[in-house]
Coordinates of C-alpha atoms in Angstrom, one line a residue:
Chain A
X1 CA -0.1 -0.1 -0.1
X2 CA 1.8 3.2 -1.2
X3 CA -1.4 5.4 -0.8
X4 CA -2.1 8.5 1.3
X5 CA -5.7 8.9 2.0
X6 CA -7.2 12.3 2.4
X7 CA -10.7 13.2 3.6
X8 CA -12.9 14.8 2.6
X9 CA -11.9 15.5 -1.0
X10 CA -14.0 18.7 -0.8
X11 CA -15.0 20.8 1.8
X12 CA -17.0 24.3 1.8
X13 CA -17.4 26.2 5.4
X14 CA -18.4 29.4 6.8
X15 CA -16.0 31.8 8.5
X16 CA -17.3 30.6 11.7
X17 CA -17.4 27.1 11.2
X18 CA -14.8 24.4 12.7
X19 CA -13.8 21.6 10.6
X20 CA -11.3 18.9 10.4
X21 CA -9.2 17.4 7.6
X22 CA -7.9 14.0 7.8
X23 CA -4.9 12.1 6.5
X24 CA -4.0 8.5 6.6
X25 CA -1.0 6.3 5.6
X26 CA -0.1 2.8 6.5
X27 CA 3.4 2.7 4.8
X28 CA 5.1 2.9 8.3
X29 CA 6.5 6.5 7.5
X30 CA 7.5 8.4 10.3
X31 CA 7.2 12.0 8.8
X32 CA 4.1 13.5 7.6
X33 CA 3.3 17.1 6.3
X34 CA 0.7 19.5 5.5
X35 CA 0.9 21.8 2.4
X36 CA -1.2 24.5 1.2
X37 CA -1.4 25.0 -2.6
X38 CA -3.0 27.9 -4.4
X39 CA -4.0 27.8 -7.7
X40 CA -1.0 27.9 -10.4
X41 CA 1.5 27.8 -7.7
X42 CA 3.7 25.1 -6.2
X43 CA 2.7 23.8 -2.7
X44 CA 3.9 25.7 0.4
X45 CA 4.9 23.7 3.7
X46 CA 2.9 24.5 6.6
X47 CA 3.8 21.6 9.3
X48 CA 6.1 18.7 9.4
X49 CA 5.5 16.1 12.1
X50 CA 8.3 13.7 12.8
X51 CA 7.9 10.8 15.1
X52 CA 4.3 12.4 16.0
X53 CA 6.3 15.4 17.2
X54 CA 5.8 18.9 15.5
X55 CA 9.0 19.6 13.9
X56 CA 8.2 22.6 11.7
X57 CA 5.5 25.2 11.8
X58 CA 6.1 27.6 8.9
X59 CA 4.5 30.5 10.9
X60 CA 1.0 29.3 10.3
X61 CA -1.8 31.3 11.7
X62 CA -3.1 29.9 14.7
X63 CA -6.6 29.2 13.0
X64 CA -4.9 26.2 11.6
X65 CA -4.1 23.6 14.3
X66 CA -2.5 20.2 13.4
X67 CA -2.4 17.0 15.3
X68 CA -0.8 13.7 15.1
X69 CA -2.9 11.2 17.3
X70 CA -0.5 8.3 16.1
X71 CA 2.0 7.3 13.4
X72 CA -0.5 6.7 10.6
X73 CA -2.9 9.8 11.1
X74 CA -2.5 13.4 10.6
X75 CA -5.3 15.8 11.2
X76 CA -5.6 19.5 10.5
X77 CA -8.3 21.3 12.6
X78 CA -9.8 24.7 11.1
X79 CA -11.4 27.3 13.0
X80 CA -12.6 30.9 12.0
X81 CA -11.0 30.7 8.4
X82 CA -11.0 33.8 6.0
X83 CA -12.0 33.5 2.4
X84 CA -8.2 33.8 1.3
X85 CA -7.3 30.4 3.1
X86 CA -9.4 28.7 0.3
X87 CA -6.7 26.2 -1.4
X88 CA -5.7 22.8 -2.1
X89 CA -4.4 21.3 1.3
X90 CA -2.0 18.5 0.5
X91 CA -1.0 15.8 3.1
X92 CA 2.2 13.7 2.4
X93 CA 4.5 11.3 4.3
X94 CA 8.0 10.1 3.9
X95 CA 10.4 7.5 5.5
X96 CA 12.8 8.5 8.0
X97 CA 15.7 9.9 6.1
X98 CA 18.2 9.3 8.4
X99 CA 17.7 5.9 8.9
X100 CA 17.4 5.5 5.1
X101 CA 20.7 7.2 4.8
X102 CA 19.5 9.1 1.9
X103 CA 17.0 11.8 1.0
X104 CA 13.7 10.1 0.7
X105 CA 10.8 11.0 -1.5
X106 CA 7.5 12.2 -0.2
X107 CA 4.2 10.5 -1.2
X108 CA 1.2 13.0 -1.6
X109 CA -2.5 12.4 -1.0
X110 CA -5.0 13.7 -3.5
X111 CA -6.0 16.6 -1.4
X112 CA -8.9 18.4 0.1
X113 CA -10.2 21.3 -1.9
X114 CA -11.3 24.0 0.5
X115 CA -13.5 26.7 -0.1
X116 CA -14.4 29.4 2.6
X117 CA -17.4 31.4 2.2
Chain B
X1 CA 20.3 27.2 1.0
X2 CA 18.7 25.1 -1.7
X3 CA 16.7 26.4 -4.8
X4 CA 15.1 25.3 -7.9
X5 CA 14.6 27.1 -11.4
X6 CA 12.3 25.8 -13.9
X7 CA 13.0 27.6 -16.8
X8 CA 9.7 27.7 -18.9
X9 CA 6.2 28.3 -17.1
X10 CA 4.7 26.8 -20.0
X11 CA 5.8 24.3 -22.8
X12 CA 3.6 23.3 -25.7
X13 CA 4.0 20.2 -27.9
X14 CA 2.3 18.3 -30.2
X15 CA 1.1 14.6 -29.7
X16 CA 4.1 12.3 -30.7
X17 CA 6.9 14.8 -30.4
X18 CA 9.5 15.0 -27.9
X19 CA 9.0 16.8 -24.3
X20 CA 11.8 18.9 -22.6
X21 CA 11.1 20.4 -19.4
X22 CA 14.1 22.2 -18.0
X23 CA 15.2 22.8 -14.4
X24 CA 18.4 24.0 -12.7
X25 CA 19.2 23.6 -9.1
X26 CA 21.2 25.2 -6.4
X27 CA 22.8 23.3 -3.6
X28 CA 25.8 23.7 -1.4
X29 CA 26.1 19.8 -1.4
X30 CA 25.2 16.7 -3.2
X31 CA 21.3 17.1 -3.7
X32 CA 18.7 14.9 -4.1
X33 CA 16.2 15.6 -6.8
X34 CA 12.5 14.7 -7.9
X35 CA 10.4 15.7 -10.6
X36 CA 6.6 15.5 -9.4
X37 CA 3.4 15.7 -12.0
X38 CA 0.3 17.1 -11.0
X39 CA -2.9 16.8 -13.0
X40 CA -5.6 19.1 -12.5
X41 CA -7.5 19.3 -9.1
X42 CA -5.1 16.2 -8.0
X43 CA -2.3 15.3 -5.8
X44 CA 1.5 15.1 -6.7
X45 CA 2.6 11.9 -8.2
X46 CA 6.3 11.1 -8.2
X47 CA 7.7 10.5 -11.8
X48 CA 11.2 10.0 -10.7
X49 CA 14.1 10.6 -8.3
X50 CA 17.9 11.0 -8.4
X51 CA 19.6 10.2 -5.1
X52 CA 23.4 10.1 -6.1
X53 CA 23.4 6.7 -8.0
X54 CA 23.3 6.6 -11.7
X55 CA 23.1 10.2 -13.3
X56 CA 20.5 8.9 -15.9
X57 CA 17.3 8.1 -14.3
X58 CA 14.3 6.4 -15.8
X59 CA 10.8 7.1 -14.2
X60 CA 7.3 6.2 -15.0
X61 CA 5.3 6.7 -18.1
X62 CA 8.3 6.7 -20.3
X63 CA 9.8 10.0 -18.5
X64 CA 13.5 10.1 -17.9
X65 CA 16.1 12.9 -16.5
X66 CA 19.8 13.1 -16.5
X67 CA 21.7 14.9 -13.6
X68 CA 24.6 17.1 -14.8
X69 CA 26.4 18.2 -11.9
X70 CA 28.5 20.5 -14.2
X71 CA 25.6 22.4 -15.4
X72 CA 23.7 22.0 -12.4
X73 CA 20.6 20.8 -14.3
X74 CA 18.1 18.0 -14.1
X75 CA 16.1 18.2 -17.3
X76 CA 13.0 16.0 -17.7
X77 CA 12.5 14.4 -21.3
X78 CA 10.3 12.0 -22.8
X79 CA 10.8 10.9 -26.5
X80 CA 7.2 11.0 -27.6
X81 CA 4.5 13.2 -26.0
X82 CA 1.0 11.8 -25.3
X83 CA -2.2 13.5 -24.7
X84 CA -2.4 12.3 -21.2
X85 CA 1.0 13.8 -20.2
X86 CA -0.8 17.2 -20.2
X87 CA -0.2 18.4 -16.6
X88 CA 1.6 20.5 -14.4
X89 CA 5.3 19.4 -13.8
X90 CA 7.4 20.5 -10.4
X91 CA 11.2 19.8 -10.0
X92 CA 12.1 19.5 -6.4
X93 CA 15.3 19.6 -4.4
X94 CA 15.3 17.8 -1.0
X95 CA 17.2 18.6 1.9
X96 CA 17.6 16.0 4.5
X97 CA 16.9 17.0 8.3
X98 CA 17.0 14.1 11.2
X99 CA 13.8 12.1 10.7
X100 CA 12.3 13.9 7.8
X101 CA 13.2 15.7 4.4
X102 CA 12.1 19.1 3.5
X103 CA 11.5 19.9 -0.3
X104 CA 12.0 23.1 -2.1
X105 CA 9.7 23.2 -5.2
X106 CA 10.3 25.0 -8.5
X107 CA 7.5 27.4 -9.7
X108 CA 6.3 24.5 -12.0
X109 CA 6.1 24.3 -15.8
X110 CA 2.7 23.5 -17.3
X111 CA 2.8 21.0 -20.3
X112 CA 0.3 21.5 -23.0
X113 CA -0.3 18.8 -25.6
X114 CA -2.1 19.4 -28.9
X115 CA -3.3 16.6 -31.0

């Protein structure tokens, strides 16, 4: 199984709503990532979890709250979002690069298309 | 610091003709390089990767790329384009940190394939 599964595929939410994006992988990867991608732009890194610990937070506003309940799951909790937060949110995972002794590729999910109204 | 430059924002080819997508990188040490493809409203799929083994790397769907250290390039090629190749392509350089890798993306090249 080389899949990263994201749910939901599409989400429309109001600016006062609370919602969560979910990501799951069963490849035994110990690093998981959230990226944000606006139209016609490359993905931008938001968060990195390594061994279930938050390792990177790229100055993301607090209305985005990541959570890693276990080594297979990654959530992104959303609250009080703005219309400019509308984007494709991508989850990715990768093997432990130090243990592998090389830079390892990331496997991406299909993304959640988020629209904030 | 690492960086990636994709030299063309759009490339247009006819079906059956060769494809060349250009990428130059900047890295202070021996890099790991990747090409990813993204079809509309989809996630990113790994096409191929270079991790300091053979300099000519073969990937999926007939794509290949050659790592040229002297030119700091990692161009993506395919001998004959297919309509299904129309998509956005990202050249990516990876930096290894303890426990995870960070990816630096190029701005992307949109490949358009006409009949």
